[in-house]
XYZ file of C-alpha atoms in Angstrom:
765
model
C 2.841 60.070 -74.550
C 1.991 62.135 -71.487
C 2.485 60.436 -68.117
C -0.534 60.813 -65.844
C 1.052 60.871 -62.417
C -0.252 61.521 -58.932
C 1.893 60.566 -55.988
C -1.065 60.507 -53.629
C -2.667 57.769 -55.683
C -0.010 55.304 -54.580
C -1.687 55.200 -51.160
C -4.506 53.276 -52.776
C -2.230 50.312 -53.407
C 0.336 49.190 -50.831
C 2.581 46.177 -51.378
C 0.565 44.028 -48.969
C -2.521 44.554 -51.099
C -0.916 43.784 -54.427
C -1.717 40.071 -54.482
C -5.445 40.466 -53.905
C -5.886 43.503 -56.112
C -4.015 41.844 -58.976
C -6.316 38.837 -58.731
C -9.490 40.938 -58.889
C -8.013 42.944 -61.763
C -7.287 39.746 -63.707
C -10.814 38.462 -63.058
C -12.253 41.728 -64.326
C -10.023 41.689 -67.413
C -11.131 38.123 -68.131
C -14.753 39.300 -68.144
C -15.833 37.499 -64.978
C -17.806 40.573 -63.896
C -20.305 39.775 -66.685
C -21.310 36.649 -64.752
C -20.143 37.172 -61.157
C -20.325 40.347 -59.056
C -16.836 41.667 -58.263
C -15.832 44.200 -55.602
C -15.839 47.763 -56.916
C -16.411 51.312 -55.702
C -19.458 53.164 -57.031
C -20.047 56.896 -56.616
C -23.732 57.830 -56.179
C -25.497 61.059 -55.402
C -28.178 63.518 -56.360
C -27.716 65.707 -59.403
C -25.028 68.409 -58.871
C -23.971 66.853 -55.562
C -20.282 66.972 -56.520
C -19.858 63.336 -57.524
C -17.592 64.039 -60.487
C -15.328 66.133 -58.296
C -15.104 63.272 -55.821
C -14.277 60.883 -58.644
C -11.533 63.166 -59.935
C -10.065 63.651 -56.462
C -9.951 59.891 -55.841
C -8.706 58.766 -59.249
C -6.600 61.714 -60.360
C -8.476 61.721 -63.668
C -9.463 65.283 -64.611
C -13.063 64.850 -65.731
C -14.779 67.932 -67.167
C -16.732 69.699 -64.427
C -19.236 72.418 -65.282
C -22.047 73.866 -63.230
C -24.542 73.057 -65.970
C -23.245 69.582 -66.829
C -24.110 66.366 -65.038
C -23.221 62.759 -65.773
C -25.377 61.368 -68.583
C -24.288 57.728 -68.263
C -22.348 55.449 -65.906
C -18.624 56.191 -66.149
C -16.261 53.396 -65.181
C -12.676 54.388 -64.383
C -10.308 51.423 -64.525
C -6.793 52.046 -63.195
C -4.203 49.330 -63.843
C -0.584 49.015 -62.821
C 1.466 48.066 -65.902
C 4.839 48.942 -67.342
C 3.172 50.531 -70.371
C 1.552 53.955 -70.116
C -1.747 54.287 -71.941
C -5.231 55.759 -71.746
C -8.249 54.527 -73.682
C -11.950 55.348 -73.694
C -14.561 52.838 -74.864
C -18.277 52.129 -74.553
C -19.638 48.995 -72.896
C -23.154 48.370 -74.278
C -25.908 47.538 -71.826
C -27.006 43.898 -71.841
C -30.480 44.909 -73.075
C -29.084 46.422 -76.298
C -29.790 44.562 -79.547
C -27.035 42.936 -81.600
C -26.718 45.820 -84.072
C -26.512 48.424 -81.314
C -23.971 46.364 -79.372
C -21.782 46.028 -82.449
C -21.876 49.753 -83.167
C -21.191 50.832 -79.579
C -18.428 48.253 -79.072
C -16.627 49.730 -82.086
C -16.123 52.999 -80.211
C -12.571 53.146 -78.841
C -10.487 56.284 -78.481
C -6.865 56.655 -77.407
C -5.828 59.658 -75.298
C -2.447 61.331 -75.232
C -3.613 63.919 -72.708
C -6.541 64.400 -70.369
C -7.200 67.668 -72.185
C -8.812 65.559 -74.902
C -11.217 63.865 -72.504
C -14.103 66.410 -72.827
C -14.120 66.062 -76.617
C -14.037 62.260 -76.382
C -16.929 62.257 -73.919
C -18.987 64.427 -76.265
C -18.221 62.023 -79.092
C -19.257 59.078 -76.933
C -22.558 60.828 -76.116
C -23.305 61.054 -79.818
C -22.578 57.339 -80.231
C -25.023 56.590 -77.426
C -27.640 58.817 -79.014
C -27.764 61.232 -76.088
C -29.304 64.496 -77.167
C -31.781 66.693 -75.352
C -33.173 67.795 -78.715
C -33.942 64.164 -79.580
C -35.513 63.538 -76.197
C -32.794 61.203 -74.855
C -30.894 62.852 -72.026
C -29.459 59.729 -70.343
C -28.230 56.261 -71.270
C -27.653 53.007 -69.414
C -24.636 52.191 -71.584
C -21.313 52.518 -69.751
C -18.371 54.763 -70.634
C -15.146 52.959 -69.745
C -11.967 54.967 -69.129
C -8.890 52.728 -68.837
C -5.632 54.217 -67.604
C -2.488 52.155 -67.200
C 1.005 52.960 -66.000
C 3.622 51.956 -63.427
C 2.353 54.596 -60.994
C -1.301 53.563 -61.235
C -3.090 51.472 -58.622
C -5.396 48.561 -59.356
C -8.748 50.197 -58.795
C -12.177 50.373 -60.381
C -14.497 53.287 -59.649
C -17.873 53.853 -61.263
C -19.485 57.297 -61.352
C -23.254 57.009 -61.809
C -25.698 59.573 -63.249
C -27.004 62.076 -60.711
C -30.392 61.241 -59.231
C -33.183 63.581 -60.336
C -35.997 64.582 -57.993
C -38.538 65.547 -60.642
C -38.873 65.965 -64.377
C -37.961 69.208 -66.155
C -38.229 70.430 -69.740
C -34.913 68.693 -70.526
C -35.404 65.678 -68.233
C -38.546 63.605 -68.632
C -40.261 61.320 -66.141
C -38.801 58.423 -68.122
C -35.309 59.853 -67.531
C -35.984 60.002 -63.783
C -37.028 56.348 -63.755
C -34.133 55.242 -65.978
C -31.507 56.882 -63.779
C -32.973 55.423 -60.602
C -33.059 51.981 -62.249
C -29.407 52.241 -63.296
C -28.278 53.464 -59.854
C -30.272 50.759 -58.060
C -28.779 48.029 -60.256
C -25.250 49.079 -59.279
C -26.132 49.593 -55.617
C -27.773 46.160 -55.411
C -24.578 44.415 -56.469
C -23.694 42.746 -53.137
C -19.959 43.347 -53.535
C -20.107 47.025 -54.492
C -18.876 49.647 -52.041
C -21.329 52.554 -52.145
C -19.975 56.066 -51.850
C -23.161 58.016 -51.046
C -22.390 61.642 -51.907
C -24.517 64.409 -50.330
C -24.048 68.099 -50.962
C -23.943 70.493 -47.997
C -25.775 73.019 -50.179
C -29.020 71.099 -49.675
C -30.797 69.472 -46.722
C -29.453 65.900 -46.579
C -32.881 64.590 -45.503
C -34.212 65.538 -48.951
C -31.445 63.889 -50.979
C -32.627 60.705 -52.728
C -29.284 58.928 -52.573
C -29.606 58.188 -48.832
C -32.978 56.516 -49.313
C -31.669 54.322 -52.137
C -28.507 53.436 -50.232
C -30.567 52.338 -47.225
C -32.773 50.202 -49.471
C -29.796 48.504 -51.167
C -27.680 48.149 -48.012
C -30.017 48.215 -44.960
C -27.291 47.502 -42.350
C -24.984 50.060 -43.971
C -22.099 47.574 -43.971
C -20.806 48.578 -47.394
C -21.816 52.248 -47.552
C -19.519 55.193 -46.908
C -21.128 58.632 -46.778
C -19.352 61.553 -48.472
C -20.195 65.190 -47.613
C -19.198 67.667 -50.319
C -19.169 71.475 -50.522
C -18.877 72.113 -46.744
C -17.479 75.579 -47.541
C -20.993 76.541 -48.758
C -22.259 76.424 -45.136
C -22.230 79.576 -43.008
C -19.839 79.120 -40.077
C -21.721 78.666 -36.801
C -25.080 78.165 -38.515
C -27.602 75.448 -37.604
C -27.054 73.866 -41.018
C -23.327 73.565 -40.355
C -24.025 71.945 -36.962
C -26.358 69.397 -38.582
C -23.734 68.459 -41.160
C -21.043 68.177 -38.503
C -23.342 65.802 -36.595
C -23.937 63.897 -39.826
C -20.182 63.553 -40.313
C -19.960 62.189 -36.757
C -22.352 59.383 -37.832
C -25.075 60.644 -35.491
C -27.808 61.576 -37.981
C -27.618 58.803 -40.613
C -25.535 55.895 -39.380
C -23.327 53.895 -41.729
C -21.025 51.127 -40.577
C -18.247 52.666 -42.663
C -19.036 56.135 -41.341
C -18.748 59.478 -43.141
C -16.058 61.552 -44.792
C -15.938 65.286 -45.640
C -14.383 66.735 -48.815
C -13.987 70.278 -50.008
C -14.619 70.266 -53.752
C -12.564 72.175 -56.231
C -14.678 74.911 -57.827
C -13.953 74.636 -61.539
C -15.068 78.195 -62.256
C -12.873 79.883 -59.654
C -10.023 77.494 -58.885
C -8.560 76.011 -62.060
C -5.746 74.391 -60.085
C -3.938 71.077 -60.313
C -4.503 68.162 -57.950
C -1.731 69.180 -55.544
C -3.064 72.745 -55.138
C -6.576 71.413 -54.616
C -5.399 69.139 -51.800
C -3.455 71.987 -50.143
C -6.481 74.323 -50.121
C -8.629 71.541 -48.686
C -6.200 70.908 -45.826
C -6.201 74.600 -44.901
C -10.017 74.681 -44.841
C -10.305 71.825 -42.328
C -7.878 73.448 -39.871
C -10.499 75.983 -38.790
C -14.074 76.223 -37.555
C -16.428 73.442 -36.500
C -14.697 70.874 -38.718
C -11.827 70.661 -36.261
C -14.187 68.632 -34.021
C -13.879 65.696 -36.450
C -11.023 63.188 -36.557
C -8.410 64.038 -39.181
C -8.941 60.551 -40.641
C -12.421 61.663 -41.752
C -11.368 64.894 -43.471
C -9.892 65.555 -46.885
C -9.177 63.597 -50.018
C -5.794 62.329 -48.860
C -7.360 60.536 -45.882
C -10.257 59.329 -48.049
C -7.826 57.553 -50.333
C -6.387 55.758 -47.326
C -9.849 54.796 -46.050
C -10.917 53.535 -49.449
C -7.726 51.508 -49.687
C -8.563 49.679 -46.458
C -12.271 49.330 -47.224
C -11.638 47.963 -50.707
C -9.028 45.518 -49.497
C -11.277 44.303 -46.706
C -14.138 43.853 -49.163
C -11.952 41.900 -51.570
C -10.444 39.745 -48.830
C -13.826 38.841 -47.356
C -15.558 38.301 -50.699
C -12.868 36.481 -52.683
C -13.714 33.027 -51.236
C -17.366 33.621 -52.143
C -16.348 34.833 -55.599
C -14.335 31.644 -56.080
C -17.281 29.477 -55.039
C -19.675 31.400 -57.284
C -17.354 31.082 -60.275
C -17.093 27.323 -59.733
C -20.874 26.966 -59.353
C -21.545 28.938 -62.542
C -18.862 26.971 -64.356
C -20.572 23.708 -63.433
C -23.994 25.055 -64.449
C -22.624 26.346 -67.742
C -20.871 23.066 -68.437
C -24.059 21.117 -67.687
C -25.990 23.284 -70.145
C -23.393 22.675 -72.837
C -23.624 18.944 -72.142
C -27.368 19.205 -72.723
C -26.757 20.842 -76.076
C -24.343 18.064 -76.970
C -21.867 18.264 -79.813
C -22.615 20.420 -82.867
C -25.134 18.595 -85.070
C -24.818 19.711 -88.677
C -24.686 16.255 -90.306
C -27.252 13.454 -90.189
C -24.805 11.062 -88.519
C -24.206 13.607 -85.737
C -27.925 14.186 -85.300
C -28.741 10.473 -85.201
C -25.943 9.820 -82.713
C -27.250 12.640 -80.499
C -30.766 11.158 -80.473
C -29.370 7.674 -79.909
C -27.523 8.931 -76.814
C -30.659 10.707 -75.612
C -32.709 7.533 -76.037
C -30.310 5.560 -73.860
C -30.479 8.153 -71.095
C -34.257 8.330 -71.462
C -34.790 4.586 -71.150
C -32.461 4.368 -68.179
C -34.338 7.070 -66.256
C -37.792 5.718 -67.168
C -36.834 2.214 -66.028
C -35.485 3.534 -62.730
C -38.663 5.551 -62.091
C -41.002 2.710 -63.102
C -39.103 0.170 -60.994
C -39.071 2.517 -58.018
C -35.262 2.652 -57.744
C -34.715 6.362 -57.207
C -30.926 6.459 -56.836
C -30.076 8.501 -59.966
C -29.074 12.157 -59.577
C -32.106 13.016 -61.722
C -34.392 12.388 -58.756
C -34.702 15.415 -56.497
C -35.858 15.512 -52.891
C -39.068 13.470 -52.605
C -40.512 16.081 -50.236
C -40.588 18.622 -53.077
C -43.293 18.707 -55.722
C -40.778 18.121 -58.514
C -39.131 15.238 -56.674
C -42.504 13.554 -56.168
C -43.593 13.968 -59.811
C -40.295 12.399 -60.944
C -41.174 9.196 -59.055
C -43.854 7.920 -61.447
C -44.231 4.596 -59.646
C -45.096 6.370 -56.384
C -47.488 8.714 -58.208
C -49.322 5.831 -59.942
C -49.584 3.804 -56.739
C -51.126 6.775 -54.966
C -53.565 7.425 -57.821
C -54.636 3.761 -57.893
C -55.288 3.816 -54.161
C -57.278 7.020 -54.547
C -59.333 5.397 -57.327
C -60.062 2.385 -55.124
C -61.241 4.668 -52.330
C -63.431 6.657 -54.708
C -65.104 3.532 -56.133
C -65.736 2.199 -52.622
C -67.135 5.468 -51.292
C -68.780 7.023 -54.361
C -69.121 4.197 -56.882
C -72.705 3.160 -56.012
C -75.760 5.027 -57.229
C -77.786 4.222 -54.102
C -76.022 4.761 -50.782
C -77.818 2.190 -48.608
C -77.375 3.128 -44.982
C -76.759 -0.374 -43.708
C -73.671 -1.394 -45.636
C -72.059 1.643 -47.276
C -70.760 4.994 -46.176
C -73.413 7.652 -45.773
C -71.226 10.141 -47.653
C -73.266 11.245 -50.632
C -71.450 12.060 -53.869
C -72.631 14.270 -56.723
C -74.665 11.478 -58.287
C -75.449 9.337 -55.222
C -78.871 8.921 -53.640
C -79.036 8.220 -49.906
C -81.731 5.627 -49.113
C -82.734 3.430 -46.173
C -82.709 -0.349 -46.503
C -86.494 -0.466 -46.045
C -87.020 1.967 -48.903
C -84.558 0.105 -51.093
C -86.345 -3.184 -50.521
C -89.564 -1.471 -51.526
C -87.746 -0.261 -54.658
C -86.739 -3.877 -55.411
C -90.305 -5.078 -54.830
C -91.493 -2.538 -57.359
C -88.947 -3.744 -59.928
C -89.892 -7.392 -59.233
C -93.475 -6.649 -60.115
C -92.391 -4.870 -63.315
C -90.057 -7.662 -64.424
C -92.013 -10.823 -63.524
C -91.265 -13.889 -65.580
C -92.130 -17.558 -64.986
C -90.564 -17.727 -61.526
C -92.646 -19.279 -58.730
C -94.046 -17.136 -55.873
C -91.405 -16.318 -53.238
C -88.579 -16.516 -55.762
C -87.166 -13.882 -58.108
C -86.027 -13.631 -61.677
C -82.182 -13.780 -61.663
C -82.081 -10.908 -64.144
C -83.380 -8.586 -61.427
C -79.882 -8.730 -59.906
C -78.467 -7.615 -63.256
C -80.866 -4.670 -63.416
C -80.097 -3.663 -59.835
C -76.346 -3.988 -60.349
C -76.333 -1.957 -63.557
C -78.142 0.781 -61.670
C -75.813 0.604 -58.672
C -72.587 0.597 -60.754
C -73.649 3.521 -62.939
C -70.952 5.960 -61.529
C -68.070 3.573 -62.319
C -67.581 4.902 -65.850
C -67.020 8.528 -64.879
C -64.761 7.606 -61.974
C -62.673 5.300 -64.157
C -62.269 7.914 -66.905
C -61.258 10.545 -64.340
C -58.648 8.161 -62.966
C -57.292 7.425 -66.448
C -57.019 11.160 -67.200
C -55.186 11.900 -63.939
C -52.710 9.058 -64.455
C -52.062 10.116 -68.058
C -51.426 13.732 -67.018
C -49.030 12.562 -64.295
C -47.125 10.519 -66.890
C -46.937 13.564 -69.171
C -45.472 15.686 -66.362
C -43.003 12.911 -65.591
C -41.866 12.768 -69.230
C -41.473 16.557 -69.393
C -39.112 16.425 -66.430
C -37.028 13.674 -68.006
C -36.747 15.391 -71.391
C -35.820 18.692 -69.739
C -33.090 16.851 -67.842
C -31.459 15.163 -70.834
C -32.073 17.527 -73.780
C -31.597 21.181 -74.651
C -34.596 23.504 -74.962
C -34.802 23.312 -78.763
C -34.674 19.511 -78.877
C -37.157 19.345 -76.028
C -39.719 21.309 -78.039
C -39.315 19.210 -81.184
C -39.347 15.921 -79.257
C -42.625 16.862 -77.589
C -44.144 17.945 -80.874
C -42.887 15.136 -83.121
C -42.585 12.130 -80.787
C -43.969 12.452 -77.287
C -47.127 14.423 -78.071
C -48.506 12.039 -80.722
C -47.391 8.956 -78.786
C -49.057 10.089 -75.568
C -52.248 10.973 -77.439
C -52.352 7.402 -78.743
C -51.741 6.076 -75.250
C -54.644 8.106 -73.865
C -56.939 6.802 -76.596
C -55.843 3.214 -75.854
C -56.392 3.719 -72.125
C -59.898 5.082 -72.610
C -60.754 2.267 -75.007
C -59.508 -0.372 -72.572
C -61.385 1.247 -69.685
C -64.582 1.181 -71.752
C -63.963 -2.487 -72.571
C -63.659 -3.266 -68.878
C -66.898 -1.412 -68.187
C -68.973 -3.396 -70.703
C -69.563 -6.480 -68.483
C -70.613 -4.175 -65.653
C -72.907 -2.009 -67.747
C -74.650 -4.637 -69.876
C -75.277 -8.380 -69.920
C -75.823 -10.356 -66.768
C -73.674 -10.952 -63.666
C -71.143 -13.757 -64.001
C -68.749 -14.907 -61.302
C -67.243 -18.167 -60.117
C -65.385 -16.507 -57.317
C -65.818 -18.226 -53.956
C -65.911 -14.746 -52.462
C -69.381 -14.318 -53.956
C -70.853 -17.341 -52.138
C -69.091 -16.268 -48.957
C -70.473 -12.766 -49.297
C -73.942 -14.115 -50.095
C -73.829 -16.385 -47.063
C -72.766 -13.449 -44.909
C -75.549 -11.275 -46.334
C -78.163 -13.951 -45.629
C -76.860 -14.379 -42.082
C -77.221 -10.654 -41.558
C -80.787 -10.772 -42.816
C -81.528 -13.759 -40.524
C -80.068 -11.998 -37.496
C -82.192 -8.957 -38.160
C -85.335 -11.117 -38.481
C -84.597 -13.013 -35.236
C -83.838 -9.812 -33.351
C -87.116 -8.373 -34.549
C -88.973 -11.493 -33.370
C -87.367 -11.427 -29.923
C -88.172 -7.774 -29.444
C -91.733 -8.384 -30.589
C -92.136 -11.235 -28.046
C -90.688 -9.419 -25.034
C -91.972 -6.020 -25.960
C -90.251 -2.739 -26.544
C -89.481 -2.396 -22.815
C -86.642 -4.894 -23.171
C -83.594 -2.994 -24.325
C -80.961 -5.575 -23.417
C -78.947 -7.277 -26.146
C -78.382 -10.349 -23.950
C -81.779 -11.562 -22.635
C -81.592 -14.095 -19.771
C -84.869 -15.274 -18.091
C -85.074 -16.964 -14.760
C -87.951 -19.206 -13.635
C -89.475 -16.260 -11.884
C -89.868 -14.399 -15.159
C -87.175 -11.905 -14.262
C -84.846 -10.758 -17.139
C -81.322 -10.292 -15.875
C -80.403 -8.446 -19.070
C -82.691 -5.462 -18.622
C -84.053 -6.003 -15.051
C -87.702 -6.355 -16.104
C -90.252 -8.835 -14.567
C -92.306 -10.512 -17.325
C -95.779 -11.780 -16.269
C -96.172 -15.547 -15.825
C -92.448 -16.261 -16.034
C -91.235 -19.606 -17.329
C -93.109 -21.606 -14.625
C -96.585 -20.304 -15.402
C -97.703 -23.068 -17.786
C -94.667 -22.701 -20.105
C -96.658 -20.787 -22.697
C -94.109 -17.947 -23.080
C -91.282 -20.215 -24.228
C -93.518 -22.003 -26.682
C -94.701 -18.731 -28.176
C -91.087 -17.529 -28.425
C -90.080 -20.670 -30.342
C -92.986 -20.187 -32.716
C -91.999 -16.544 -33.249
C -88.382 -17.443 -33.997
C -89.358 -20.151 -36.447
C -91.725 -17.868 -38.329
C -90.407 -16.665 -41.740
C -91.436 -13.770 -43.938
C -95.104 -14.161 -44.753
C -95.015 -11.919 -47.829
C -93.402 -13.875 -50.718
C -92.608 -10.735 -52.742
C -90.850 -9.132 -49.802
C -88.924 -12.338 -49.145
C -87.846 -12.396 -52.793
C -86.810 -8.740 -52.576
C -84.681 -9.457 -49.491
C -83.017 -12.371 -51.285
C -82.359 -10.190 -54.326
C -80.787 -7.525 -52.101
C -78.496 -10.137 -50.540
C -77.407 -11.302 -54.014
C -76.868 -7.705 -55.151
C -74.717 -6.830 -52.152
C -72.609 -9.958 -52.531
C -72.071 -9.571 -56.274
C -71.405 -5.795 -56.100
C -68.589 -6.341 -53.604
C -66.940 -9.019 -55.756
C -67.381 -7.076 -59.020
C -66.095 -3.829 -57.512
C -62.848 -5.410 -56.320
C -62.361 -7.086 -59.702
C -62.970 -3.838 -61.596
C -60.507 -1.878 -59.436
C -57.803 -4.471 -60.039
C -58.568 -4.689 -63.775
C -58.280 -0.920 -64.228
C -54.971 -0.811 -62.331
C -53.477 -3.774 -64.206
C -54.958 -3.616 -67.713
C -55.364 0.136 -68.156
C -52.785 1.937 -66.007
C -50.024 -0.640 -66.052
C -50.418 -2.277 -69.493
C -51.537 0.723 -71.534
C -49.647 3.562 -69.778
C -46.669 2.532 -67.665
C -45.315 -0.344 -69.760
C -45.167 1.622 -73.064
C -43.334 4.638 -71.573
C -39.886 3.148 -72.020
C -40.475 2.489 -75.719
C -41.452 6.067 -76.617
C -37.826 6.951 -77.318
C -35.635 3.897 -77.838
C -32.510 3.150 -79.904
C -34.671 0.961 -82.126
C -37.110 3.819 -82.809
C -34.190 6.159 -83.594
C -32.820 3.613 -86.062
C -36.165 3.498 -87.839
C -36.507 7.271 -88.346
C -35.898 8.711 -91.789
C -33.415 11.505 -92.474
C -36.050 14.217 -92.610
C -37.486 13.341 -89.202
C -34.010 13.103 -87.694
C -33.175 16.576 -89.002
C -36.420 18.056 -87.681
C -35.889 16.664 -84.188
C -32.127 16.805 -83.689
C -31.017 19.430 -86.187
C -29.459 22.348 -84.350
C -31.550 25.502 -84.547
C -30.111 28.977 -84.921
C -31.051 29.682 -81.304
C -29.141 26.604 -80.157
C -26.117 27.557 -82.227
C -26.075 31.056 -80.729
C -26.628 29.641 -77.259
C -23.719 27.226 -77.752
C -21.421 30.079 -78.804
C -22.432 32.163 -75.794
C -22.034 29.237 -73.411
C -18.613 28.331 -74.814
C -17.524 31.950 -74.461
C -18.856 32.051 -70.905
C -17.195 28.719 -70.117
C -13.843 30.005 -71.377
C -14.114 33.139 -69.248
C -15.149 31.165 -66.174
C -12.332 28.663 -66.747
C -9.795 31.499 -66.806
C -11.353 32.836 -63.636
C -11.047 29.454 -61.967
C -7.406 29.205 -63.023
C -6.761 32.621 -61.491
C -8.533 31.669 -58.271
C -6.580 28.411 -57.931
C -3.581 30.474 -56.837
C -5.519 31.337 -53.685
C -6.543 27.783 -52.804
C -5.565 27.053 -49.202
C -4.925 30.691 -48.370
C -6.425 32.407 -45.370
C -7.960 35.861 -45.753
C -8.304 38.539 -43.101
C -9.613 42.077 -43.265
C -6.179 43.611 -43.863
C -3.968 41.024 -45.541
C -3.526 37.612 -47.142
C -1.769 34.662 -45.559
C -0.833 31.187 -46.743
C -1.650 28.274 -44.460
C 1.668 26.470 -44.894
C 5.174 27.043 -46.233
C 4.665 24.627 -49.118
C 1.460 26.388 -50.131
C 3.255 29.708 -49.888
C 5.871 28.521 -52.357
C 3.289 27.105 -54.747
C 1.126 30.217 -54.504
C 3.905 32.728 -54.981
C 6.165 30.803 -57.367
C 9.508 32.417 -57.865
C 8.318 35.708 -56.387
C 8.430 35.934 -52.604
C 5.123 37.059 -51.107
C 4.743 38.839 -47.763
C 3.216 35.720 -46.246
C 6.197 33.550 -47.165
C 8.828 35.802 -45.594
C 10.397 35.097 -42.231
C 8.344 37.828 -40.623
C 4.991 36.501 -41.875
C 4.066 35.018 -38.538
C 4.741 38.293 -36.767
C 2.773 40.302 -39.300
C -0.148 37.890 -38.994
C -0.128 38.141 -35.238
C 0.027 41.914 -35.409
C -2.824 42.055 -37.920
C -4.926 39.839 -35.692
C -4.123 41.969 -32.676
C -4.935 45.181 -34.533
C -8.224 43.737 -35.759
C -9.098 42.521 -32.265
C -8.310 45.901 -30.709
C -10.473 47.848 -33.134
C -13.996 48.493 -31.778
C -16.940 47.954 -34.129
C -17.736 51.549 -34.989
C -17.816 53.673 -38.070
C -14.284 55.029 -37.766
C -12.294 51.855 -37.152
C -14.327 49.620 -39.459
C -13.193 51.763 -42.363
């Protein structure tokens, strides 16, 4: 076995960082990164920008570098500190790959005894991924994973991404351009990824796509570090060199982490080892315009130090969030598994599952119907979902809306004197005078044996049937709305207690047919309630009718008396309160009436006669009486109908049966076939259960790893334990830096150093 050593690499992992880096490494090994974003370094840049050279310089891994070869897939370099020395190459299939493709790609695993074998292994991996320019596939979104372990290796993960293409060529299609940008964006958008944005000094940086994408993924530039490669390609003293020096000073494109300059190793001319490459780079930066830059921003050796600090700071700041996210996803995953329930292969298991569901269902329905919304099922009432879960509140609101609609739009004729003048789709606005004429016309057409001045009682029935004509449509609309609200309510409950597969079968086999029957029963009951109001004759023994009739007659009498008074005094009297003195002066309106009350007394006598006079036309009198009866009966019947619909249709036919849709008794009565159809576990559910159990296991391991950091305090440069007891429990037998006698001093110094550092590109790195 060849030992892959590089002394400079040790700068990427100091002793103070070991605790945090080990934790992230364990989380990554446990597969947490499949569910939770973990801190990592990604190398991005335009095609032929020198990314692979940067990756090699940072990691010490000698990747093949050729002028005509660019990265065809994401390459993940995983460095681990272990006692064993090993190097393996594998393929991590993209999540969009199908099962067959995933199985084939996952089978690829090669062991290296020397980095000299790496080019051949990469070519072999390309064939596995199906990358071939002759076959029209030049790039892949699958990931090549290079794992290198050894006692001299740091804990570090670096991902080299395919070079960004500006436009399609004969070997690179428009689809390739889009695929690469999609892959690069997906990595850049990971909120815990540190972006190394590589730009080549051979080209104008303003035209390099990587800067635009980095700005889009990280607008403040908090997690982006710019890398300038190939500075030796610039002519000394040229305008281009000045622009790149300004760029390196963070003056052209500003990143919070600043910029760094590297001199790449030219593979065609300088086939040197890592040490020689670093020596040549140091000599280059000791001359020319590059001496204007701080030494900390020049060369690969300093870049390793910067990356060490940046990575540690990222891990320290993000680890609490990672811990919270793992716990949240663990709870969500566990809840989903609870929905699936235990495996249900046998009838007894299936019946027990449905029995448990029925108990939960009845409990939630009862709480919602009773209006006791204290279960965790009920969300915030201000949200649409929270409101729809509260079926009692929804039904109450719908009933009130129905009552308002009947009162405002339930009458065919909108008579101006006693109903709203709002005209509905099927309402006719009419004055009282015209309506009385309409009644007179009907009286003539329906005469029976009644005496003059009276009316046939059936005329009230005819008038009422005409007036109440809109009730049927309004009632059916109300029934439909209430039924739909109940359906939405049931959907929310089933989704809360059952898995997706069971939900579908329950709706199809149980809830759908049951709710269809309920709707039919509701419509039938509503039609039954409409029959007395759409046929037959008015019947009521409600005292409210006589009271309403008395009130209606009083109103008619008041109108007749007012008309008589105005006729006697003339239209010039506009006062409501008429008071005459002996002089004939009206104190109400200030008008002098001729003769007064002392001129023979004839005016008072004529007034009395006028007030005592009744309607001379018997047919009109009968029509007025019929109108009074209609108004009184309509009011009583309307209130009764509203209450009957709410009680006998909505409550009895809809709300009361909800709890019995899925009950333990109904489960007991189902045959084996129906039980299997509803509760039998589908293939999708089985696969989902396996995936969830796998995810739960991974997340549980992640939580166990994170528990070691409970109670610890993180800063940008180190890790500290809040108390001595926690230090002992966190570190175990091994003494951590925070538990040593000098921990307090180191903490104070770290805080002082952090406080002293100004917020600029150089110190933030």
